[in-house]
Short mmCIF file of N, CA and C in Angstrom, two decimals:
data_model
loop_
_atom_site.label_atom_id
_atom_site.label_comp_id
_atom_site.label_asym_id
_atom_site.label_seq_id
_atom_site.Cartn_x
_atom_site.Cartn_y
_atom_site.Cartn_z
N UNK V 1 -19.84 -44.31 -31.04
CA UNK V 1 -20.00 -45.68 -30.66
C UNK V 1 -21.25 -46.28 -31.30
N UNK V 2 -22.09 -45.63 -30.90
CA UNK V 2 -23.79 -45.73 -32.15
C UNK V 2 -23.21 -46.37 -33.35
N UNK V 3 -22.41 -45.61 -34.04
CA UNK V 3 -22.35 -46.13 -35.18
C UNK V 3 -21.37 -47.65 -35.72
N UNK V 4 -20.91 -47.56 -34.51
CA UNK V 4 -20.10 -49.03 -34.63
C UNK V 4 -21.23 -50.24 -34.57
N UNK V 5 -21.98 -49.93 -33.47
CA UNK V 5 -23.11 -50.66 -33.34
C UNK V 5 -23.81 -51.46 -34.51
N UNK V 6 -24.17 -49.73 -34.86
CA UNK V 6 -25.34 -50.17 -36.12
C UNK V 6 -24.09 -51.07 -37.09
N UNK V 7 -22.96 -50.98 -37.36
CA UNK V 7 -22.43 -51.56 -38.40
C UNK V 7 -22.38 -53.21 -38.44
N UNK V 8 -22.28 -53.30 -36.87
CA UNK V 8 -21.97 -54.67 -36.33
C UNK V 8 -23.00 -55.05 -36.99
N UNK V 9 -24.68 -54.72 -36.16
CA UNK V 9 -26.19 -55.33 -36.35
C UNK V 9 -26.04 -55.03 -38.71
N UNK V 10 -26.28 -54.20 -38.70
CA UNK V 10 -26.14 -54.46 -40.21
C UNK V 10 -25.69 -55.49 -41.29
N UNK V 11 -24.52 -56.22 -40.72
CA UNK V 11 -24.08 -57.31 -41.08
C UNK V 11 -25.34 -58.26 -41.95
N UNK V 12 -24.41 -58.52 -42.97
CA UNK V 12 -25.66 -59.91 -43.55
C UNK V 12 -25.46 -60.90 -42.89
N UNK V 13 -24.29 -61.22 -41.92
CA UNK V 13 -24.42 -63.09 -41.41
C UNK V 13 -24.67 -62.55 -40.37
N UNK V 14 -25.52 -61.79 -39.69
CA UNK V 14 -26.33 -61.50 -38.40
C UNK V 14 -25.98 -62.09 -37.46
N UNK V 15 -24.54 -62.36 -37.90
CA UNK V 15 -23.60 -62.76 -36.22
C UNK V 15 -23.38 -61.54 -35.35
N UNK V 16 -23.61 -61.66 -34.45
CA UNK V 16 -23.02 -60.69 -33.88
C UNK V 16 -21.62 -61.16 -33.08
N UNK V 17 -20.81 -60.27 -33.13
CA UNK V 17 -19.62 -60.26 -32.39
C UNK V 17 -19.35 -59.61 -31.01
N UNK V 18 -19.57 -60.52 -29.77
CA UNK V 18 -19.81 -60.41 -28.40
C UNK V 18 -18.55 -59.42 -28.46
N UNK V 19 -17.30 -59.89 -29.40
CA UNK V 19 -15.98 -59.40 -28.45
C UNK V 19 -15.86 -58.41 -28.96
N UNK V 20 -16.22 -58.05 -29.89
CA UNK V 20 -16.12 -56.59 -30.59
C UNK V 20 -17.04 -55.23 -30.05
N UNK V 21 -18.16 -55.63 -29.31
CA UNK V 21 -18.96 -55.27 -28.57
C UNK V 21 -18.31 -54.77 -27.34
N UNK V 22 -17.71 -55.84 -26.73
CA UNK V 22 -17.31 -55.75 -25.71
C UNK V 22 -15.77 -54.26 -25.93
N UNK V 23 -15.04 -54.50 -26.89
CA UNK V 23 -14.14 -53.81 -26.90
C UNK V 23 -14.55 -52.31 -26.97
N UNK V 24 -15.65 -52.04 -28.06
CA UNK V 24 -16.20 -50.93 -27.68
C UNK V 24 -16.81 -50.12 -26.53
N UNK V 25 -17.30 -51.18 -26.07
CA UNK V 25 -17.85 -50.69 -24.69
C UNK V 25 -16.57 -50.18 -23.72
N UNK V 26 -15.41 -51.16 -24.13
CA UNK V 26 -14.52 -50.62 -22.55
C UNK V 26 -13.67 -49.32 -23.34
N UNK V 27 -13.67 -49.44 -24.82
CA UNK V 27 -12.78 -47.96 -25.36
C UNK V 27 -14.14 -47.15 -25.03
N UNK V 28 -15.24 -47.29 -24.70
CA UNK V 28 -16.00 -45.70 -24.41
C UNK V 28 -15.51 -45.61 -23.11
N UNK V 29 -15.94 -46.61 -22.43
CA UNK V 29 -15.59 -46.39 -21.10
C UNK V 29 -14.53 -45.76 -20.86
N UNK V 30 -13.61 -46.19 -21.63
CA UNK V 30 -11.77 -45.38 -21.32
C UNK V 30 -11.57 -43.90 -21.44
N UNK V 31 -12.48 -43.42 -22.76
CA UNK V 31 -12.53 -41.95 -22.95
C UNK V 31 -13.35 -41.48 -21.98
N UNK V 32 -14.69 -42.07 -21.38
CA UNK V 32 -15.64 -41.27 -20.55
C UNK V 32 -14.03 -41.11 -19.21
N UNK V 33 -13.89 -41.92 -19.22
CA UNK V 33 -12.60 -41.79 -17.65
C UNK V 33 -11.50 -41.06 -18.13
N UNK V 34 -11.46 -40.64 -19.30
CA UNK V 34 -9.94 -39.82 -19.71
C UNK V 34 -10.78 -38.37 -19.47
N UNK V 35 -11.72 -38.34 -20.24
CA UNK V 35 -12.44 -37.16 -19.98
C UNK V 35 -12.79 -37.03 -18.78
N UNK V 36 -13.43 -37.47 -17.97
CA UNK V 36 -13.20 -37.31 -16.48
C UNK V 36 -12.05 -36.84 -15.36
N UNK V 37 -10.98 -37.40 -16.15
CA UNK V 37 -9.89 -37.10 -15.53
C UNK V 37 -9.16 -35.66 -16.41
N UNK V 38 -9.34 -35.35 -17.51
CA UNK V 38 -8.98 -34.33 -17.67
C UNK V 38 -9.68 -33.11 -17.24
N UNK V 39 -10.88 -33.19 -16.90
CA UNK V 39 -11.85 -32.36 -16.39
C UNK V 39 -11.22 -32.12 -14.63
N UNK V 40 -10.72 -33.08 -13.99
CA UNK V 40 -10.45 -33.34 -12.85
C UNK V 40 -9.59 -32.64 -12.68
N UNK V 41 -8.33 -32.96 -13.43
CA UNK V 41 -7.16 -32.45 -13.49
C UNK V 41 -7.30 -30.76 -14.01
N UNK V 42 -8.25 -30.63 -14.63
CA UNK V 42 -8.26 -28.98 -15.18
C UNK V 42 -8.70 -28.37 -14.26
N UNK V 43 -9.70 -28.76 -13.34
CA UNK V 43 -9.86 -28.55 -12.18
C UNK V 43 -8.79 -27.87 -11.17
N UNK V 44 -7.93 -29.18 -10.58
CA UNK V 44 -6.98 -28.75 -9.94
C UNK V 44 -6.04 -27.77 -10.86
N UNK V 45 -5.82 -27.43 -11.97
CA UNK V 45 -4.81 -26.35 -12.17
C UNK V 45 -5.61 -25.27 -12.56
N UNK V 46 -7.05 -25.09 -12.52
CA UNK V 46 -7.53 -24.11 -12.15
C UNK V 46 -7.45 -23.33 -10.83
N UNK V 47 -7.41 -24.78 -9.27
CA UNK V 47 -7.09 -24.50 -8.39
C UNK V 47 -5.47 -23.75 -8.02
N UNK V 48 -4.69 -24.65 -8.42
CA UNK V 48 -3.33 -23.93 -8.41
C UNK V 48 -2.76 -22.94 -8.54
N UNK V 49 -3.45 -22.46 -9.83
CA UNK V 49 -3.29 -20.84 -10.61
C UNK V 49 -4.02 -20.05 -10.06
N UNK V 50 -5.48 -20.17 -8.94
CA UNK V 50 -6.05 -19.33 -8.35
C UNK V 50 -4.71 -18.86 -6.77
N UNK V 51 -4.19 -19.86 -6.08
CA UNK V 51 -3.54 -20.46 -5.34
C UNK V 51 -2.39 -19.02 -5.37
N UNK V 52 -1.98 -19.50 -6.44
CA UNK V 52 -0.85 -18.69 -6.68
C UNK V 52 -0.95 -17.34 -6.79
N UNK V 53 -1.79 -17.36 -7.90
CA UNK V 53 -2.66 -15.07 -7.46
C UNK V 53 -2.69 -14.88 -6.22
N UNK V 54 -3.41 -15.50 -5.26
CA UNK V 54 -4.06 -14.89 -4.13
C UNK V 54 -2.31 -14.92 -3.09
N UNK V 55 -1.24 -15.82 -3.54
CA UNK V 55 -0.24 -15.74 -3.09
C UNK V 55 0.12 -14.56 -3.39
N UNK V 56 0.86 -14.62 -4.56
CA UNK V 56 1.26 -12.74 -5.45
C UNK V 56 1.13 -11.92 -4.79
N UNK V 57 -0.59 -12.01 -4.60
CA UNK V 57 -0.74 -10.59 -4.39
C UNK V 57 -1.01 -10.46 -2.90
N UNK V 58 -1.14 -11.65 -1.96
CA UNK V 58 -0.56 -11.26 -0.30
C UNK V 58 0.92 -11.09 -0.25
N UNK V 59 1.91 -11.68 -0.86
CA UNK V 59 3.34 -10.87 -0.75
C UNK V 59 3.90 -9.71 -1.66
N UNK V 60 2.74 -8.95 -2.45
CA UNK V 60 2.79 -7.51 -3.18
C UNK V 60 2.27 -6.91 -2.18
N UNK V 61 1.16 -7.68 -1.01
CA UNK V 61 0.79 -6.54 0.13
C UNK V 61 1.56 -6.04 1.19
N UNK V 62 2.47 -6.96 1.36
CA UNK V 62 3.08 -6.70 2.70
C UNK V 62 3.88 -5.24 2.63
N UNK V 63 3.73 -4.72 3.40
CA UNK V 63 5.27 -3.69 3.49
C UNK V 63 5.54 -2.89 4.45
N UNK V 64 6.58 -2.63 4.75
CA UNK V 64 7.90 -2.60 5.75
C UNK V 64 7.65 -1.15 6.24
N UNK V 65 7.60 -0.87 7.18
CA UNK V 65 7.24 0.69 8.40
C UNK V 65 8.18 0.62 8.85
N UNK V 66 9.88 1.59 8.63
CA UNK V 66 10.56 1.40 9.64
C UNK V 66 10.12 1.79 11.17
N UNK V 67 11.91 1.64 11.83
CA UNK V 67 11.54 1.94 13.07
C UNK V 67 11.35 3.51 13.78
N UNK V 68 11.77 4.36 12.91
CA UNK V 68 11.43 5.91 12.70
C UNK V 68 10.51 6.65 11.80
N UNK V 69 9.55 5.60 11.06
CA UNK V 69 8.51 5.99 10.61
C UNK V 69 6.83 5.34 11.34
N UNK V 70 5.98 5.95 10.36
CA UNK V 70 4.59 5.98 10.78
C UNK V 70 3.89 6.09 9.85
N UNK V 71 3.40 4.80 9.16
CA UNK V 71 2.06 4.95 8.10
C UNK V 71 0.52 4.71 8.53
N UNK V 72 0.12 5.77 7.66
CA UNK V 72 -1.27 6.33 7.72
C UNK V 72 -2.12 5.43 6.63
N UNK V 73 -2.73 5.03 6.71
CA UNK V 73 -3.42 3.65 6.23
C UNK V 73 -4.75 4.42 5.71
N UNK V 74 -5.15 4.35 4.60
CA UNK V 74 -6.28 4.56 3.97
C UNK V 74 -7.18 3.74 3.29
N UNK V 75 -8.46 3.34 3.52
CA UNK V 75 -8.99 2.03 3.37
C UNK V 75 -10.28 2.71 2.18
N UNK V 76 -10.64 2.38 1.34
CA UNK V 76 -11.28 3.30 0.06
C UNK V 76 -11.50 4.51 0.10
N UNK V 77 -9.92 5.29 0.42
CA UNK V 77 -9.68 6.44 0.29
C UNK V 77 -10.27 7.31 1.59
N UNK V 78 -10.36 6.41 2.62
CA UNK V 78 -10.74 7.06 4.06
C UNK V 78 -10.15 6.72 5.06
N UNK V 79 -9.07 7.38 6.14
CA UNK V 79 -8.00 6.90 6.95
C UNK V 79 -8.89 6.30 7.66
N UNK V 80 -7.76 4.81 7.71
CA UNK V 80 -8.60 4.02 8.61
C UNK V 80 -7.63 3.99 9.75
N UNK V 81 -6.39 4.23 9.86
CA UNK V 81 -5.40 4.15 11.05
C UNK V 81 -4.12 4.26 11.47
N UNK V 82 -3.82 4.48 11.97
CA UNK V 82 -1.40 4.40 11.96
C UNK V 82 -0.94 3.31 12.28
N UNK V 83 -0.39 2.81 11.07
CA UNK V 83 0.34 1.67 10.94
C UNK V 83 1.55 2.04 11.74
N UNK V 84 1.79 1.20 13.11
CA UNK V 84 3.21 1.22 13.36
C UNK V 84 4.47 0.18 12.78
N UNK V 85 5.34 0.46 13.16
CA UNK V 85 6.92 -0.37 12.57
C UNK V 85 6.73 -1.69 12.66
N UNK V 86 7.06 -2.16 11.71
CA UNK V 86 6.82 -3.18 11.20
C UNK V 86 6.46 -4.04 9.90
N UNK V 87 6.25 -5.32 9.91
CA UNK V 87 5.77 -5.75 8.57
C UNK V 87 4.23 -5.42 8.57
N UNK V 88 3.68 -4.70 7.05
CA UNK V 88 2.01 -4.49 7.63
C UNK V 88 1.59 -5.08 6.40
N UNK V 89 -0.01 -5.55 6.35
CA UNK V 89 -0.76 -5.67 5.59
C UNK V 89 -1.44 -4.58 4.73
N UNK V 90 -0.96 -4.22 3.72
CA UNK V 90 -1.94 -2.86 2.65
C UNK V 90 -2.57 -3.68 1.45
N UNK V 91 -3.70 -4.05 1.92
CA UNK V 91 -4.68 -4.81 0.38
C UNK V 91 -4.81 -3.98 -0.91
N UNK V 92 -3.95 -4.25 -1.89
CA UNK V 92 -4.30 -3.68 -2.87
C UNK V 92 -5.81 -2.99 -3.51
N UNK V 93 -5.86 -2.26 -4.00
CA UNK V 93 -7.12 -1.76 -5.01
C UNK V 93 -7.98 -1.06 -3.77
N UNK V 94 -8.21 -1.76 -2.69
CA UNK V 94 -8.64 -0.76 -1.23
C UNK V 94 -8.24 -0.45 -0.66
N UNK V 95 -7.07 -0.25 -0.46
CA UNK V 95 -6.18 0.35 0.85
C UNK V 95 -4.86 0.75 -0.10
N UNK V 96 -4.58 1.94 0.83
CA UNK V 96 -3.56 2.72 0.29
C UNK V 96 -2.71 3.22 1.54
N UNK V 97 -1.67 3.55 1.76
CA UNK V 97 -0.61 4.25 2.80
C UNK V 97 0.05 5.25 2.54
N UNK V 98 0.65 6.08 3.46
CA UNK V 98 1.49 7.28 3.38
C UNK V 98 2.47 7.29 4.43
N UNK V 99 3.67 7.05 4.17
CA UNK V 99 4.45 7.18 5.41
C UNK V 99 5.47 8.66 5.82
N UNK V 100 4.79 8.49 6.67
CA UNK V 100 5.29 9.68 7.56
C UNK V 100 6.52 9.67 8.23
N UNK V 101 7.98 10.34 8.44
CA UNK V 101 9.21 10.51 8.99
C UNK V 101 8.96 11.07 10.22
N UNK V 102 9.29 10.58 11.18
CA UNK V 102 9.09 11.28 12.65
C UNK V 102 10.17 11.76 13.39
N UNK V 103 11.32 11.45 12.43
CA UNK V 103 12.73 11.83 12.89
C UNK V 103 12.45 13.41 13.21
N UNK V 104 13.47 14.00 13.86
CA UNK V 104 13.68 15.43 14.27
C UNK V 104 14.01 15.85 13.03
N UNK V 105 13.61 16.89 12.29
CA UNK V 105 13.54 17.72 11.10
C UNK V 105 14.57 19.20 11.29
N UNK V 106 15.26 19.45 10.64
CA UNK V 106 16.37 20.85 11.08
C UNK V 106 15.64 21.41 9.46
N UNK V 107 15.32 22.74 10.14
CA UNK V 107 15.13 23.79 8.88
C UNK V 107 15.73 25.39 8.86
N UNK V 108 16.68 25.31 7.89
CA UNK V 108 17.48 26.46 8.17
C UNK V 108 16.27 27.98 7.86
N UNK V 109 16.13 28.63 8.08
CA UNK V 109 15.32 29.54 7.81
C UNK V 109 16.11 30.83 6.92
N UNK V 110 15.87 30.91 6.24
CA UNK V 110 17.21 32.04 5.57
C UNK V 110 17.08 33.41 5.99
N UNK V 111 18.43 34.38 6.31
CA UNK V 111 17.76 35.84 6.26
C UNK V 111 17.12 36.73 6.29
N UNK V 112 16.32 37.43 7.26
CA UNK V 112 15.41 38.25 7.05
C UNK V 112 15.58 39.40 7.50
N UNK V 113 15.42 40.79 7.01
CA UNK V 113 15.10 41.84 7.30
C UNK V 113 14.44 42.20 8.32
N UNK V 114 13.65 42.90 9.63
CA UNK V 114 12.80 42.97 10.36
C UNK V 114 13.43 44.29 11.01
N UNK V 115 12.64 44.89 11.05
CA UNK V 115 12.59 46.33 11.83
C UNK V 115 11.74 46.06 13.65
N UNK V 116 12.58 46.65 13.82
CA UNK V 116 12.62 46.33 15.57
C UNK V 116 11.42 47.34 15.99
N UNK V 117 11.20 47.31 17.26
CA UNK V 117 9.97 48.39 18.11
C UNK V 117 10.87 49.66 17.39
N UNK V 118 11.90 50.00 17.64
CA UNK V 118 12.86 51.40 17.63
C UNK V 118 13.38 51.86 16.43
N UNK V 119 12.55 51.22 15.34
CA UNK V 119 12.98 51.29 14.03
C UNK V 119 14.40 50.98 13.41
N UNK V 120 15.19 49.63 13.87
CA UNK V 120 16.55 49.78 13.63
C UNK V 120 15.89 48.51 12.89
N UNK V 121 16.94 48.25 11.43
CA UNK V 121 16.91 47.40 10.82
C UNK V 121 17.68 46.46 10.81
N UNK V 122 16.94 44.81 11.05
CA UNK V 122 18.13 44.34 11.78
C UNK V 122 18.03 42.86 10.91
N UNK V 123 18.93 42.40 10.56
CA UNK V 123 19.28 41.07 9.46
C UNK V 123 19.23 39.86 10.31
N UNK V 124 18.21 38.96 10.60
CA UNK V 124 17.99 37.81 11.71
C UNK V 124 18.07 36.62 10.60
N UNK V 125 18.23 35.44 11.23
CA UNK V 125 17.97 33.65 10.57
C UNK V 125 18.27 33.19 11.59
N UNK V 126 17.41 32.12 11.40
CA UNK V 126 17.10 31.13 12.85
C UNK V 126 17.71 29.52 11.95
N UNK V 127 17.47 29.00 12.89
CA UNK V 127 17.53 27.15 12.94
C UNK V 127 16.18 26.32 13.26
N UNK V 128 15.70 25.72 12.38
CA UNK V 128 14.05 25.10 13.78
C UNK V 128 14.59 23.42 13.44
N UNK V 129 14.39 23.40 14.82
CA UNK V 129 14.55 21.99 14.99
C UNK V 129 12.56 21.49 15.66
N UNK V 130 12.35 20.23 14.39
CA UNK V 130 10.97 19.75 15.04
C UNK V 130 10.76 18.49 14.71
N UNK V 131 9.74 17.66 15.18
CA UNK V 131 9.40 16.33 14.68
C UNK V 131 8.11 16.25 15.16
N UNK V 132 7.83 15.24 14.40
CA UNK V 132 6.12 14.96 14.29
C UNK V 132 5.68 14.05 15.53
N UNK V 133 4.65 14.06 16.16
CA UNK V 133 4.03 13.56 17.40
C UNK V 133 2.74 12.64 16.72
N UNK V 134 2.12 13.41 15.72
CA UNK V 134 0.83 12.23 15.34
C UNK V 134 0.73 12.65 13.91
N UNK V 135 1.20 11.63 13.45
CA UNK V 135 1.31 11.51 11.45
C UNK V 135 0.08 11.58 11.06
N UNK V 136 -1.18 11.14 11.37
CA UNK V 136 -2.38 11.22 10.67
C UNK V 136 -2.44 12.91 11.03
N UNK V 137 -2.43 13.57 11.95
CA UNK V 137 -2.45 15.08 11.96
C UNK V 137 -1.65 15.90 10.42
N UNK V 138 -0.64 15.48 10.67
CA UNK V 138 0.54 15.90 9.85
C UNK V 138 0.25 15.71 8.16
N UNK V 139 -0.50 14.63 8.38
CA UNK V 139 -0.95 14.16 6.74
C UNK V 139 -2.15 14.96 6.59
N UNK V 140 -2.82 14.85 7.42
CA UNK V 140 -4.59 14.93 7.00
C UNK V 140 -4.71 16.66 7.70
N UNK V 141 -3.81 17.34 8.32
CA UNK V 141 -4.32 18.23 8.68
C UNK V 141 -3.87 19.52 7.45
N UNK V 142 -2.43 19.91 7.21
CA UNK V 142 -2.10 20.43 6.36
C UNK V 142 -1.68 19.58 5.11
N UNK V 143 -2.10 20.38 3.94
CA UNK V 143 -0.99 19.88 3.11
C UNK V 143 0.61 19.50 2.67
N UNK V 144 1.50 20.59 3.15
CA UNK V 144 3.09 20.10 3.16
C UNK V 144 2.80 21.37 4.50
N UNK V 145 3.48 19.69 5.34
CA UNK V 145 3.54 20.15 6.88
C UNK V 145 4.66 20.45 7.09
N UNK V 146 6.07 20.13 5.97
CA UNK V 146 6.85 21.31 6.20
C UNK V 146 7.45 22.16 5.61
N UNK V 147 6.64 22.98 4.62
CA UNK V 147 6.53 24.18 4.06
C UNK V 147 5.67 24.99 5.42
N UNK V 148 4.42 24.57 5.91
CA UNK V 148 3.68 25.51 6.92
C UNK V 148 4.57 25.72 8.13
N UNK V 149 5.61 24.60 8.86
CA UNK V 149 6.51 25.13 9.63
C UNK V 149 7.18 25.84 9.49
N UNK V 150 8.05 25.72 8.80
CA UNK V 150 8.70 26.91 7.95
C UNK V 150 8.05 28.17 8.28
N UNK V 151 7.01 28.68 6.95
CA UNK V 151 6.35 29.65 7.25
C UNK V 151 5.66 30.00 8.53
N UNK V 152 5.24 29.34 9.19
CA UNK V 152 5.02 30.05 10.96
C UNK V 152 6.33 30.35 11.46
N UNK V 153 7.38 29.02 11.36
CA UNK V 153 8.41 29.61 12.17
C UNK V 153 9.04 31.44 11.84
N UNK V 154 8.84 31.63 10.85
CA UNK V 154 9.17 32.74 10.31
C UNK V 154 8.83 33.66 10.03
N UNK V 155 7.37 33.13 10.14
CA UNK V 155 6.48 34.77 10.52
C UNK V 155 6.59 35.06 11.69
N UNK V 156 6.31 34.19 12.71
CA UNK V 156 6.60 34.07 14.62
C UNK V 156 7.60 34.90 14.74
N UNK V 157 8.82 34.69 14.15
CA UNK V 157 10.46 35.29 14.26
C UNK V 157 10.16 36.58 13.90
N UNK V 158 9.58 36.90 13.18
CA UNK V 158 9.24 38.37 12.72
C UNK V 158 8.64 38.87 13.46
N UNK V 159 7.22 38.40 13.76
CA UNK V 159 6.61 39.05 14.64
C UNK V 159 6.85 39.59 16.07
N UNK V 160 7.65 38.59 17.35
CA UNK V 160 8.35 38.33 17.87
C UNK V 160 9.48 39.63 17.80
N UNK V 161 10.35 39.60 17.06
CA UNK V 161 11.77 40.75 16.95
C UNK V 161 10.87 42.03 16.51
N UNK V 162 10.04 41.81 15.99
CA UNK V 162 9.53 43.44 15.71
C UNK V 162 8.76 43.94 17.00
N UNK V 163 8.48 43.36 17.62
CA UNK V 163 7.35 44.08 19.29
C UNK V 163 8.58 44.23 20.32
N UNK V 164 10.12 44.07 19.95
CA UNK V 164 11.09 44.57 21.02
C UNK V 164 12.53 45.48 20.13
N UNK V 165 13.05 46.04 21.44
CA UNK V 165 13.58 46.95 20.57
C UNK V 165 14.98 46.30 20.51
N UNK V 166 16.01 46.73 20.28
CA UNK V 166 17.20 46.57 19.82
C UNK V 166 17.93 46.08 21.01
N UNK V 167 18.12 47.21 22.09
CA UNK V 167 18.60 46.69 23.25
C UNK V 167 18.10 44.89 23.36
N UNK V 168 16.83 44.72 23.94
CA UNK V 168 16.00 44.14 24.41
C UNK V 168 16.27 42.83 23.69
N UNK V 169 16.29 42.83 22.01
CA UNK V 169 16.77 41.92 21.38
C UNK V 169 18.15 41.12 21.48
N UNK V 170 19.08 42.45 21.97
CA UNK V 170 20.92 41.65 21.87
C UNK V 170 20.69 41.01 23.56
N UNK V 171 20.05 41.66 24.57
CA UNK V 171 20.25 41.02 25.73
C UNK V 171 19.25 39.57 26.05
N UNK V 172 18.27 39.64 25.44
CA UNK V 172 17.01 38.62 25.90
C UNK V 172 17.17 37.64 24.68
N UNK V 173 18.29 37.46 23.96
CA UNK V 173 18.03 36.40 22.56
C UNK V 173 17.25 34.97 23.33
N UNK V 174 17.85 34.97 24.87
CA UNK V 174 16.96 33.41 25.00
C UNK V 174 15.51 33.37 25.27
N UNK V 175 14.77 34.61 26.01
CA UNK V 175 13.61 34.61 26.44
C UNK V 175 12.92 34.81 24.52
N UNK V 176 13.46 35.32 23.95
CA UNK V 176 13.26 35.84 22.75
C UNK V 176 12.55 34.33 21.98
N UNK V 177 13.83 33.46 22.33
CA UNK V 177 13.98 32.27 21.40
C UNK V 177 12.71 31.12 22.19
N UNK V 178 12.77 31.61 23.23
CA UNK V 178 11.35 30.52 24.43
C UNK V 178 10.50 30.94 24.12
N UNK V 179 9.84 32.33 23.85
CA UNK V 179 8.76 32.87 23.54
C UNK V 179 8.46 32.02 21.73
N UNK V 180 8.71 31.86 20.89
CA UNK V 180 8.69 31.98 19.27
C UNK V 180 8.50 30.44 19.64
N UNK V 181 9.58 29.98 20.31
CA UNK V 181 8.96 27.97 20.66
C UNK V 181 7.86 28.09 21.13
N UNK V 182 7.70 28.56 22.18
CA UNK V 182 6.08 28.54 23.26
C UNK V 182 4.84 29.09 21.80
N UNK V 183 5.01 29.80 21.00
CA UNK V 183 4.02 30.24 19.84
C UNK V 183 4.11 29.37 18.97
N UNK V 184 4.99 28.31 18.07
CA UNK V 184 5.21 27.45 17.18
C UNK V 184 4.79 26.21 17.95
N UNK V 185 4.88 26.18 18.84
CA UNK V 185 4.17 24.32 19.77
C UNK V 185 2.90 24.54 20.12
N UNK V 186 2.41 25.60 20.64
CA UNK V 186 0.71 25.79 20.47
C UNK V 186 -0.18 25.95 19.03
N UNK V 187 0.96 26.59 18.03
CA UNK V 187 -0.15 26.55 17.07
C UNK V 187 0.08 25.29 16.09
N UNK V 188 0.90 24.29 16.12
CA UNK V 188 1.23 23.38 15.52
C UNK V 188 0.57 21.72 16.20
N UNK V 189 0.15 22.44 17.11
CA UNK V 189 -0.52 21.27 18.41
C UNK V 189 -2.04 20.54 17.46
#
């Protein structure tokens, strides 16, 4: 605009031209307000596009606990609590989950050999029926909580059929089978 100025005043018939003046003045004015408004406007779609992330990524957080599960909520990698059923909040980048099945679990136990009090060798397999009572236990206490059932249930079964003898085994299978529960619910407690 300066330089329109000086061109005007430069003139040899040192007229000056009010209206030409004037036109300049309102085309600055027009750009200072375009620029204003594009600044304005960049503004708001700076706002918008922030708007929308922070949307994203509250409906990438949400997620679904059925009604037979139980998540274990970890907040920078330190349980912070048990998420029950439902829709839950897990904030990305700090919080993390693990969901846990609380349904009743059937584990066939396969075949085993076991020599009785009376030395008779005798071919046993069981059934274990179990389910989980507190998922942060289950997560945070063992590593695969059911590989370790398993293996107790089946050392128990062994141990158990080997301290009775043969008789004792074909007549008592139920006190047999209450005893090995009563040892697998205390040490799994």
């Amino acid at each position: 605009m300066l330089r329109w100025l000086k061109r005007i005043f430069r003139r040899k018939s040192k007229r000056i031209d009010i209206k030409k003046i004037l036109i300049l003045f309102s085309y600055n004015l027009l750009l200072r307000e375009k620029i204003y408004v594009k600044i304005k406007l960049g503004r708001w779609y700076v706002m918008i596009f922030l708007l929308f992330v922070v949307i994203v990524i509250l409906l990438g957080s949400i997620k679904q606990i059925s009604e037979y599960e139980r998540g274990v909520k970890f907040t920078c990698g330190k349980f912070s609590g048990i998420m029950e059923p439902g829709w839950r909040l897990v904030l990305p980048i700090f919080q993390s989950y693990k969901k846990i099945d609380i349904r009743t679990k059937v584990i066939d136990v396969p075949e085993q050999e076991v020599i009785t009090k009376d030395n008779v060798s005798v071919k046993i397999n069981a059934v274990i029926y179990y389910n989980i009572f507190d998922a942060s236990k289950a997560l945070l206490g063992v590593e695969n909580f059911h590989y370790a059932v398993s293996q107790l249930a089946q050392t128990t079964m062994r141990n158990i059929v080997g301290s009775v003898t043969l008789d004792e085994l074909l007549t008592g299978r139920e006190q047999i089978s209450v005893n090995i529960c009563k040892i697998v619910d205390e040490a799994t407690d």
